[in-house]
Tab-separated table of C-alpha atoms and ligand atoms in Angstrom:
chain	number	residue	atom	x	y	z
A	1	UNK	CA	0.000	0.000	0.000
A	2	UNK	CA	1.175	3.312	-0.965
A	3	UNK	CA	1.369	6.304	1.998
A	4	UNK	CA	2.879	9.299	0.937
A	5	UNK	CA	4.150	11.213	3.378
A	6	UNK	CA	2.189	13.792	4.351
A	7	UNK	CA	0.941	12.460	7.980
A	8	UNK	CA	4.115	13.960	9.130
A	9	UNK	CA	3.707	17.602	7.237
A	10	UNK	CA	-0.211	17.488	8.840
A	11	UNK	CA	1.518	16.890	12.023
A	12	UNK	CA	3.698	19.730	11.418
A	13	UNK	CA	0.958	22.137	9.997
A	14	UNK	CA	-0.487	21.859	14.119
A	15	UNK	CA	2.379	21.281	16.094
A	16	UNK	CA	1.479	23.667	18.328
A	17	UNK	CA	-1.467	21.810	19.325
A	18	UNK	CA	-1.820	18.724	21.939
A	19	UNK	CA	-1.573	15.888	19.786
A	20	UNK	CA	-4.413	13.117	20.131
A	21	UNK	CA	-4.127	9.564	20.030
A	22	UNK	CA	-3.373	8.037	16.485
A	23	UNK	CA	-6.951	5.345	16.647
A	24	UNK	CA	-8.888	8.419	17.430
A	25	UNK	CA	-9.408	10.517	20.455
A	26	UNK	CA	-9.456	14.099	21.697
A	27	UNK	CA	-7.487	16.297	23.899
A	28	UNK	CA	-7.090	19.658	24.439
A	29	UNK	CA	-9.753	20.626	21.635
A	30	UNK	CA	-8.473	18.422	19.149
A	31	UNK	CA	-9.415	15.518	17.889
A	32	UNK	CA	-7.775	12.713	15.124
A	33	UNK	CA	-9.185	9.647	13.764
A	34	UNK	CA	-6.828	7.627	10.931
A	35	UNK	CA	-7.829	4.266	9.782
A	36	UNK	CA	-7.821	2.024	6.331
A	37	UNK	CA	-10.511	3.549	3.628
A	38	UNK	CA	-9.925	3.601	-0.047
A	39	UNK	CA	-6.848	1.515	-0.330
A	40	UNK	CA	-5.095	3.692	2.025
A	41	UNK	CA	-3.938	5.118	5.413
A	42	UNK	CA	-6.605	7.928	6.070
A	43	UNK	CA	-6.216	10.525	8.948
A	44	UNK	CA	-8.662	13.578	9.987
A	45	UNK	CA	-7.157	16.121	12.376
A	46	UNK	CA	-9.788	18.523	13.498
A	47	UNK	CA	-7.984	20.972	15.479
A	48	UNK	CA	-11.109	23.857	16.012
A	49	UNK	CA	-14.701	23.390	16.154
A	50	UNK	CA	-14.919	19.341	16.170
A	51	UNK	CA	-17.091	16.885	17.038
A	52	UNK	CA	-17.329	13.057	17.111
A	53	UNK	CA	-20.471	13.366	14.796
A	54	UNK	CA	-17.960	15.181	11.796
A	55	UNK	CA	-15.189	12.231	12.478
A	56	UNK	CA	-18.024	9.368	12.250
A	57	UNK	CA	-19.543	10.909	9.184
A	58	UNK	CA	-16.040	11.979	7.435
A	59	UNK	CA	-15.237	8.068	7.650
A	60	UNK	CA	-18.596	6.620	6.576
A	61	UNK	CA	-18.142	8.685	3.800
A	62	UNK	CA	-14.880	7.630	3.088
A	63	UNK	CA	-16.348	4.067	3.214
A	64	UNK	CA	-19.499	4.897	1.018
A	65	UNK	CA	-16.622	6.209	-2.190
A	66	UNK	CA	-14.474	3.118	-1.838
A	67	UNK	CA	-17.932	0.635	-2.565
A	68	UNK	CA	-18.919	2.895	-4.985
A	69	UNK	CA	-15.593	3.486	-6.761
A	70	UNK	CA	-12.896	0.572	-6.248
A	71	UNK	CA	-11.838	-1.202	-9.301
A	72	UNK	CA	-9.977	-3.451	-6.825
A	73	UNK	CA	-13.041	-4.832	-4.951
A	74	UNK	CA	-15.963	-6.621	-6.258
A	75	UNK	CA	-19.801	-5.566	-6.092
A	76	UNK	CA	-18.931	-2.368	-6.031
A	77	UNK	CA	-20.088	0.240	-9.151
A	78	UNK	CA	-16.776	0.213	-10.806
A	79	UNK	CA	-16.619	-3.358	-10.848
A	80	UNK	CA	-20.030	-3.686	-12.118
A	81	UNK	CA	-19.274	-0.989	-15.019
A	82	UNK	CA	-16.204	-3.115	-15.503
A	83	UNK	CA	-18.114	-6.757	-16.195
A	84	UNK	CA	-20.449	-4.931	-18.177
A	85	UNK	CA	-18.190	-3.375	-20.795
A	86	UNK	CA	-18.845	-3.819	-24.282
A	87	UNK	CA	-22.629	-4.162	-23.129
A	88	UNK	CA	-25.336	-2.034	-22.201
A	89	UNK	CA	-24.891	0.838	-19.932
A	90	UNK	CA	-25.409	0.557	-16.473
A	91	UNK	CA	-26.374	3.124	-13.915
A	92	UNK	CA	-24.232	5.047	-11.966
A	93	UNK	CA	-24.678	7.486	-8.966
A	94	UNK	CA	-24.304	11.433	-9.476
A	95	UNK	CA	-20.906	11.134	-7.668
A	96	UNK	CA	-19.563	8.264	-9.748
A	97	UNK	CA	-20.647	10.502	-12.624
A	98	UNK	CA	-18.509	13.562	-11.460
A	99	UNK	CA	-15.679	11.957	-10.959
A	100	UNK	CA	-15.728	9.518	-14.825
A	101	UNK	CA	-16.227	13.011	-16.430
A	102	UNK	CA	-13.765	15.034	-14.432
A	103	UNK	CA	-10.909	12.187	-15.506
A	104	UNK	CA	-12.358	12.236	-19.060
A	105	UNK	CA	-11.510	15.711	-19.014
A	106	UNK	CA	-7.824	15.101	-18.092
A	107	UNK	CA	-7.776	12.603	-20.886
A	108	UNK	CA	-8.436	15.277	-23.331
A	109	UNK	CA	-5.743	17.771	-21.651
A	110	UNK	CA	-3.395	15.235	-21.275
A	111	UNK	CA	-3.761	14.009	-24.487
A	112	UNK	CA	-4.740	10.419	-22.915
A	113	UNK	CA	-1.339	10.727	-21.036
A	114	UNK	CA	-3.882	9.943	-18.287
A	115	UNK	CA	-6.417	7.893	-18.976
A	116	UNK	CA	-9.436	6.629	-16.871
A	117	UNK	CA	-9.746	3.651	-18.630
A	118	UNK	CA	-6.251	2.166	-17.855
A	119	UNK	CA	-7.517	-0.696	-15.663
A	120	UNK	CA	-6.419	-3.511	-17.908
A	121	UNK	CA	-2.750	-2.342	-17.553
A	122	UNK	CA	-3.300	-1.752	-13.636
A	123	UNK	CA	-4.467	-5.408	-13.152
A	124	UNK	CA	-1.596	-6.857	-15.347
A	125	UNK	CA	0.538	-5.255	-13.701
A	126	UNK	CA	-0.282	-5.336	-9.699
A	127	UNK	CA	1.886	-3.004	-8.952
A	128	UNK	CA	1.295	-2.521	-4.951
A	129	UNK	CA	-0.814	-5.963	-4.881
A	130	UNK	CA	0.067	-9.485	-3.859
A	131	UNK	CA	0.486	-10.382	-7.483
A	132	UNK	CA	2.621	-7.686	-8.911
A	133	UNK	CA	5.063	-9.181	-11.910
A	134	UNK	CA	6.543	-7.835	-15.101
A	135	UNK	CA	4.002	-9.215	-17.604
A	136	UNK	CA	5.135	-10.587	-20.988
A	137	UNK	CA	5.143	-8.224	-23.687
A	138	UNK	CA	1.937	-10.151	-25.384
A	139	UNK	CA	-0.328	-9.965	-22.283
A	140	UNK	CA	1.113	-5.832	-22.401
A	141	UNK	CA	0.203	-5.397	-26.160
A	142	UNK	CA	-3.142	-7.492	-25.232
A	143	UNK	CA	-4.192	-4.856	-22.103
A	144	UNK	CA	-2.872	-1.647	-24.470
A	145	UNK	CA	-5.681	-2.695	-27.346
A	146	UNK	CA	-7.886	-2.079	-24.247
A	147	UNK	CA	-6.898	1.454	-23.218
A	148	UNK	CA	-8.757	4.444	-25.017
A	149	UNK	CA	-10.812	6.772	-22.711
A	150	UNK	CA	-12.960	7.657	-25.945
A	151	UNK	CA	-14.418	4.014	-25.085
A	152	UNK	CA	-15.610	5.431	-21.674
A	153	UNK	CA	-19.158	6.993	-22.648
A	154	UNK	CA	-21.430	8.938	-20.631
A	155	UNK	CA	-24.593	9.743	-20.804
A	156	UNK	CA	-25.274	12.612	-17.805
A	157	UNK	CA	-28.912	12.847	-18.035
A	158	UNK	CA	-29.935	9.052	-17.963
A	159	UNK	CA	-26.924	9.027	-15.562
A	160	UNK	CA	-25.187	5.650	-17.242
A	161	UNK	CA	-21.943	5.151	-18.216
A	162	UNK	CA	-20.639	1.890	-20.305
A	163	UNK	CA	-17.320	1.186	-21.912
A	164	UNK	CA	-17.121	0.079	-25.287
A	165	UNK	CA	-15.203	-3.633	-25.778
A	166	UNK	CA	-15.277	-6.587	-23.085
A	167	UNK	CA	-11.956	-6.729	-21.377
A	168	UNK	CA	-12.205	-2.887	-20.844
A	169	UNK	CA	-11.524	-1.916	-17.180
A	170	UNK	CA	-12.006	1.866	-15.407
A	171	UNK	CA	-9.709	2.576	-12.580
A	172	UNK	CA	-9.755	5.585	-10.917
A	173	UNK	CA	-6.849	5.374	-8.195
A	174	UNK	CA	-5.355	8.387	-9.842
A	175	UNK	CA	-8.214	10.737	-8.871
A	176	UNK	CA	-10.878	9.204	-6.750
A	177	UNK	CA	-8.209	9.779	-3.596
A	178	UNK	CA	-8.749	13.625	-4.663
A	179	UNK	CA	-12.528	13.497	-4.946
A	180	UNK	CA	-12.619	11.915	-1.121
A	181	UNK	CA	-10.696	14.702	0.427
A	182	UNK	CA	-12.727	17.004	-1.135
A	183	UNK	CA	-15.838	15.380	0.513
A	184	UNK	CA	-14.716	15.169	3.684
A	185	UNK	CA	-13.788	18.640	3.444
A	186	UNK	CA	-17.413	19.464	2.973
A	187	UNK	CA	-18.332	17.191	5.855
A	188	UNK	CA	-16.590	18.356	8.392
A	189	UNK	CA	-17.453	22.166	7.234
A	190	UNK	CA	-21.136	21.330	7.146
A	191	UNK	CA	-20.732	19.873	10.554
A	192	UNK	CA	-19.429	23.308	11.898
A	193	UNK	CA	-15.596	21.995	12.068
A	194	UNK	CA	-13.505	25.110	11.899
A	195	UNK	CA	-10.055	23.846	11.112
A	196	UNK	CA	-8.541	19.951	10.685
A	197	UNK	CA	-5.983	19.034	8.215
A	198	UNK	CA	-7.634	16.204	6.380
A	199	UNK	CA	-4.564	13.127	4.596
A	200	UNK	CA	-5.870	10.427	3.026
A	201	UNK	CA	-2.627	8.496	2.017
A	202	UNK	CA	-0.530	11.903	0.901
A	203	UNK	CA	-3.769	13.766	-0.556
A	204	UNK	CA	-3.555	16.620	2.248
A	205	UNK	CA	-6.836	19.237	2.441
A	206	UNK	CA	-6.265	21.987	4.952
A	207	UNK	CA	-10.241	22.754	5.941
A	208	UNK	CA	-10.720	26.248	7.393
A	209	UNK	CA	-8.934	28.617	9.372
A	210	UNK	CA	-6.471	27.903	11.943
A	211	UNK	CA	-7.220	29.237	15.113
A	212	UNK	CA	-3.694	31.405	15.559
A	213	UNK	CA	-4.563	32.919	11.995
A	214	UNK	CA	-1.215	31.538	10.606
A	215	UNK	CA	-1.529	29.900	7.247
A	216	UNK	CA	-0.980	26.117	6.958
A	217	UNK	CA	2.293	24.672	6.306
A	218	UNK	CA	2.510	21.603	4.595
A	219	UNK	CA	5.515	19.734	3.674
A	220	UNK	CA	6.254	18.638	0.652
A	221	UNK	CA	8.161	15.076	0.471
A	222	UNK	CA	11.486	14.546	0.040
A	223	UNK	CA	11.536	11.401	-2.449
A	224	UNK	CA	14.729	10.221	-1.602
A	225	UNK	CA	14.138	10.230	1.986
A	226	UNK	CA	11.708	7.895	4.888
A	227	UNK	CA	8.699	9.059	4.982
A	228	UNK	CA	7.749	12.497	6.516
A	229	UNK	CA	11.105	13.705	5.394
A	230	UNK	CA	10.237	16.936	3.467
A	231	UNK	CA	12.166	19.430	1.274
A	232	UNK	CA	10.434	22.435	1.466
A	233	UNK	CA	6.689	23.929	2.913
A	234	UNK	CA	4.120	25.206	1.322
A	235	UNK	CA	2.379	28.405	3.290
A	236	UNK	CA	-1.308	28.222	2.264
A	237	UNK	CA	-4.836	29.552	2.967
A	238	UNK	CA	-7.794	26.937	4.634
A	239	UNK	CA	-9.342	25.362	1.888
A	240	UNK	CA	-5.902	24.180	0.032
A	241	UNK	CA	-4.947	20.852	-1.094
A	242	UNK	CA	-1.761	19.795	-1.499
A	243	UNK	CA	-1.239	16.297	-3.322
A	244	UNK	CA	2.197	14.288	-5.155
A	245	UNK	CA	2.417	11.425	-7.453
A	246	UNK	CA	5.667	9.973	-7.364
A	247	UNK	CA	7.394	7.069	-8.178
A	248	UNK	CA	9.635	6.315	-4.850
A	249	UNK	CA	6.568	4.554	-2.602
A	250	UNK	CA	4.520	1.993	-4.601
A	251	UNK	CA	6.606	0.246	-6.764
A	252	UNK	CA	8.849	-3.192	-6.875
A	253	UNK	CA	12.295	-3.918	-7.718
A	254	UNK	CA	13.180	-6.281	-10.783
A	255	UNK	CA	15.354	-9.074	-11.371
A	256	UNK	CA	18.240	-6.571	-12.467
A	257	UNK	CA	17.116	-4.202	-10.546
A	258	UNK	CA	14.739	-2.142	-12.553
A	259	UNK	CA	13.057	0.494	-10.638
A	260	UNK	CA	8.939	-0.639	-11.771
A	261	UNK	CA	6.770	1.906	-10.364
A	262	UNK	CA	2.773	2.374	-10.879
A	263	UNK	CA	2.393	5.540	-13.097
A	264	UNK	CA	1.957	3.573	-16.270
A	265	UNK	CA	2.458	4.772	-19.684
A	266	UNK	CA	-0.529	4.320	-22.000
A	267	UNK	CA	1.649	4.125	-25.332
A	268	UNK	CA	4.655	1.673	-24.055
A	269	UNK	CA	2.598	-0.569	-21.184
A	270	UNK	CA	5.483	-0.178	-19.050
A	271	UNK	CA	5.997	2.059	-16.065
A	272	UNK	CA	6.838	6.024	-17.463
A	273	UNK	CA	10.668	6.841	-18.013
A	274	UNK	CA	11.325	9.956	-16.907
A	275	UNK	CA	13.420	12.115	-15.566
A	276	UNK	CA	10.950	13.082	-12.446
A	277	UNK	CA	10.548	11.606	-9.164
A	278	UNK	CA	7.170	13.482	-7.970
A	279	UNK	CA	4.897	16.121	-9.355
A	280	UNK	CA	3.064	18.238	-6.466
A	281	UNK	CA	-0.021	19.733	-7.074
A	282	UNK	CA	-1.196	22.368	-4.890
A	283	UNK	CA	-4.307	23.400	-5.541
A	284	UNK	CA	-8.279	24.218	-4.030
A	285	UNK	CA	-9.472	21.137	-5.490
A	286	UNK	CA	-7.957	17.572	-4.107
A	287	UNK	CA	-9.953	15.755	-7.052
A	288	UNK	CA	-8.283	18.682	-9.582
A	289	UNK	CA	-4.864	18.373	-7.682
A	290	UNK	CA	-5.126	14.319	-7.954
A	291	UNK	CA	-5.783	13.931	-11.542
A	292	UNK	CA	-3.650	16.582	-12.762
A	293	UNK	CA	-0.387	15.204	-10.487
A	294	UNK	CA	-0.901	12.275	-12.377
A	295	UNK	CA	-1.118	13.529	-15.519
A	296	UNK	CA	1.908	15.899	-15.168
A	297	UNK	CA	3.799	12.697	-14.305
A	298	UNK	CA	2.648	10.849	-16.651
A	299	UNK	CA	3.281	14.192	-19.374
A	300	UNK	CA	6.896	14.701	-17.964
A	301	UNK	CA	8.559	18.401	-16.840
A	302	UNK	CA	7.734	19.926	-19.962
A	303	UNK	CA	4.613	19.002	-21.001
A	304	UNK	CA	3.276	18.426	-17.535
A	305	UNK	CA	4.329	22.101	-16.814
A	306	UNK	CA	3.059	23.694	-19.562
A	307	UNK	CA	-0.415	21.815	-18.532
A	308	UNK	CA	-0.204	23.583	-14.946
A	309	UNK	CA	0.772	26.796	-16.103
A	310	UNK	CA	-2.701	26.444	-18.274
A	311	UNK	CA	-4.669	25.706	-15.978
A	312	UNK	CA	-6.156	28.821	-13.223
A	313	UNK	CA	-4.998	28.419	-9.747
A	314	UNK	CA	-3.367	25.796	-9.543
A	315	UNK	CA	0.380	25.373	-8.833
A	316	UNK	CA	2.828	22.490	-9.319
A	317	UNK	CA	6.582	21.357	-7.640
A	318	UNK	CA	8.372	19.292	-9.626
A	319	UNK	CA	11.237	17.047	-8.326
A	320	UNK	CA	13.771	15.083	-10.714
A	321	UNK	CA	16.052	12.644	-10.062
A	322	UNK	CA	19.209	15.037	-9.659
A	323	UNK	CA	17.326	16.297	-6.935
A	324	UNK	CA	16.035	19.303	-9.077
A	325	UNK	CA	13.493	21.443	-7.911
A	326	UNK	CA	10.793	22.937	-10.720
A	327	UNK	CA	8.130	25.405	-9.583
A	328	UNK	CA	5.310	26.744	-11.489
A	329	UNK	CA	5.258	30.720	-11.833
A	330	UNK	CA	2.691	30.948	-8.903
A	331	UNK	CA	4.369	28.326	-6.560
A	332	UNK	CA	7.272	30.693	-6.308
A	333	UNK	CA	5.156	32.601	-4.007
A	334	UNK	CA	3.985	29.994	-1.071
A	335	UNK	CA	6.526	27.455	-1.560
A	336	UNK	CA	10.094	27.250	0.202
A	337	UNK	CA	12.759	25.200	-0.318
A	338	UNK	CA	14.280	23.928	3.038
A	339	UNK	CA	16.376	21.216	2.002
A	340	UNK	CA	19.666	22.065	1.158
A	341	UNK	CA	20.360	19.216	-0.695
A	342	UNK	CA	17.949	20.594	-3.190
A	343	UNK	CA	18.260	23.020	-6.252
A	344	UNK	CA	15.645	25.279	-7.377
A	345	UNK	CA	15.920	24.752	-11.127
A	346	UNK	CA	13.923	27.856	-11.993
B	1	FAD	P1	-1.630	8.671	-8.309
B	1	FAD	O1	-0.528	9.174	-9.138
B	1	FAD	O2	-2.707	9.618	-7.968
B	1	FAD	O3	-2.325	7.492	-9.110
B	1	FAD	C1	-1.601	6.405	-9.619
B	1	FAD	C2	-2.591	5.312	-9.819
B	1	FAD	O4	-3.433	5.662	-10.931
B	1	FAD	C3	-1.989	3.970	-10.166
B	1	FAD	O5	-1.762	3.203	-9.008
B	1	FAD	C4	-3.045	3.392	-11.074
B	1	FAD	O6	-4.108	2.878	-10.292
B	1	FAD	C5	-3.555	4.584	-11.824
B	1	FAD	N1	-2.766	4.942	-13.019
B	1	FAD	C6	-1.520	4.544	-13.391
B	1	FAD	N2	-1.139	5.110	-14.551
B	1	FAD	C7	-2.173	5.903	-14.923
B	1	FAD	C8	-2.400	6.731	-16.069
B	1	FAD	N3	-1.479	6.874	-17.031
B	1	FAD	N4	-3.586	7.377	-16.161
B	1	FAD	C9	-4.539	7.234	-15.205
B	1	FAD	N5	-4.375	6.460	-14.105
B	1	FAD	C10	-3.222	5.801	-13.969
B	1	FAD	N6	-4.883	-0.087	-3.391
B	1	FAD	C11	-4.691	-1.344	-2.947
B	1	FAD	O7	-3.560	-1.786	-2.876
B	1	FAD	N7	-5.743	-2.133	-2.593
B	1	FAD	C12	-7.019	-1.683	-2.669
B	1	FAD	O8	-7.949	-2.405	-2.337
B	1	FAD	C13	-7.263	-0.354	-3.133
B	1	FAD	N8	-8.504	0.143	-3.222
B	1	FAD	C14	-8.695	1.431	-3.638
B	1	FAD	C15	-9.991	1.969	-3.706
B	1	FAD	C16	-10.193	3.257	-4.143
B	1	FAD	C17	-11.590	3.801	-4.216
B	1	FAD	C18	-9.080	4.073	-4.499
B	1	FAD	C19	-9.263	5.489	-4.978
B	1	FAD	C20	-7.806	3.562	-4.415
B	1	FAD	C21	-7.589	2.256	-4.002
B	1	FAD	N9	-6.309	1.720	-3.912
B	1	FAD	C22	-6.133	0.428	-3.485
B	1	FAD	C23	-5.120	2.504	-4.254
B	1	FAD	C24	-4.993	2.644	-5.757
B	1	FAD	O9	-4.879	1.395	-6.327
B	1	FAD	C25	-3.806	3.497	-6.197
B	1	FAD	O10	-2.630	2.829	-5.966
B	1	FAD	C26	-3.730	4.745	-5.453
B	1	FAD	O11	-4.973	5.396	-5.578
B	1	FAD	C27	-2.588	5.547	-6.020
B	1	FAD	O12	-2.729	6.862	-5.625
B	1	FAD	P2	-1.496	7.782	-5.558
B	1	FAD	O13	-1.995	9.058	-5.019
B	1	FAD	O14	-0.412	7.092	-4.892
B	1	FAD	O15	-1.012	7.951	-7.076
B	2	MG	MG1	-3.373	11.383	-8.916
């Protein structure tokens, strides 16, 4: 299972504050619940305003997305979308819907760099899983033939959604994370919480204000490092996301040594080359921030850049493998490096 590394920066963005215990608890006004939802380590901090109520309903929440949107689990939508394709539609709930056509939409920015319907090449892979393996180059060409998001239709006013072919397979670990943090950011606001920091598995929401008036720091990751290890913070306003795809956490280690990690390339099958090690989104969407990481990634420093830079608030830190720091124009402003070790490339 894949944690990034942000438990550590929430910690940091309210060190100030009594810490509670990690299963959930409160002290001193705060209160923290982290447990296993949506293939992850998930943690709520509410550090102002909070309530038992906000944690419970944050969590069944949490639980309600992963049975609606796991590819990895059966009976849930996903899966049944998945055993239907190349036959009729099948229903799908409003926030299934949202989240199919926001990752449809960074298929057509990306250029299908990113690409909904990549479950085929997921599953062959199992990168993460039990099962993970370098498959032969037939079963790769096999699961490619698959892969084309234009096969993922929707039809918003029936609300049904089918894919085109049998053998075609959504997955949406590259955004779903995103679209969970934002809900549990509305949650806990509708339940009068006035500040937490919100990390499901390295997708970190600051929610609301925090009660000093100081903005929230958040670290971002140092790649090469143990978890919680960051290179530099990002000073931000309540109702910020901050979220990384990189290469460094869920991955195995070939025969010779090959590095296979689990942002996959839709044109070669095999894990992206590139010279990057993590693309940082920081952004006041976490579903936004979550599909676009990946797609920068997958895009590269170029590309991926020039796809942040088009898009309105929304600010990226690149890291490459030389230890290379890349920050969009507007990250210049609320990001600082603090890791010496590191170069700001631009
Ligand atoms: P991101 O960069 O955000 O996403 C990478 C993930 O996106 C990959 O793991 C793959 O799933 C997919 N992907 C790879 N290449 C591309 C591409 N080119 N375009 C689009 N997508 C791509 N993990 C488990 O081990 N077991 C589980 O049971 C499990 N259940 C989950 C249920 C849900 C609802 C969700 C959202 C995730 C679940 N996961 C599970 C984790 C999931 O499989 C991903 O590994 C995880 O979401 C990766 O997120 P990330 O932020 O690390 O990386
Ligand atoms: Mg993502």
């Amino acid at each position: 299972m894949r944690l990034k590394t942000f438990v550590v920066a929430a910690a940091l963005a309210v060190a100030s504050l009594s810490s509670a215990c990690a299963m959930g608890g409160s002290q001193g006004g705060a209160m923290e619940r982290s447990g296993l939802a949506i293939g992850t380590v998930c943690s709520i901090r509410i550090v102002d305003g909070g309530s038992q109520r906000a944690l419970d309903e944050a969590f069944a929440r949490l639980v309600a997305i992963e049975n609606v949107m796991s590819a990895n689990k059966d009976g849930t939508v996903v899966d049944a979308l998945n055993k239907a394709a190349g036959g009729a539609p099948i229903k799908v709930p409003a926030d299934l819907m949202a989240v199919l056509q926001r990752s449809l939409l960074y298929a057509e920015l990306s250029g299908g760099a990113f690409d909904p319907t990549i479950g085929p090449l997921v599953k062959l892979w199992g990168i993460g899983g039990d099962n993970e393996r370098v498959p032969e180059p037939a079963e790769i060409g096999a699961a490619l033939r698959l892969i084309d998001h234009r096969g993922l239709t929707l039809d918003t006013r029936a609300g049904t959604a089918a894919l085109a072919r049998p053998g075609m397979r959504v997955d949406l670990g590259a955004i779903a994370k995103g679209y969970a943090a934002d809900e549990v950011a509305r949650i806990l606001k509708d339940r009068g919480v006035k500040a937490a920091i919100v990390d499901l598995g390295g997708n970190i929401m600051a929610v609301g204000k925090k009660p000093d008036g100081s903005p929230w720091r958040i670290g971002v990751q140092d790649p090469f490092d143990q978890r919680g290890a960051y290179i530099g913070l990002a000073s931000v306003p309540g109702g910020t996301t901050v979220v990384t795809s990189g290469i460094y956490e869920r991955y195995f280690t070939g025969p010779a040594g090959e590095h296979y990690h689990h942002i996959l390339d839709v044109k070669t099958g095999y894990p992206v080359v590139s010279d990057l090690v993590s693309v940082t989104i920081i952004a006041s969407s976490s579903m936004d921030a979550d599909g676009l990481s990946t797609a920068a990634f997958a895009l590269g420093l170029e590309r991926g850049m020039a796809l942040i830079e088009s898009r309105k608030e929304v600010e990226a830190v690149f890291i490459d493998s030389s230890r290379r720091v890349y920050l969009s124009s507007g990250a210049k402003a609320i990001f600082r490096l603090t890791d010496q070790n590191f170069t700001l490339a631009n």
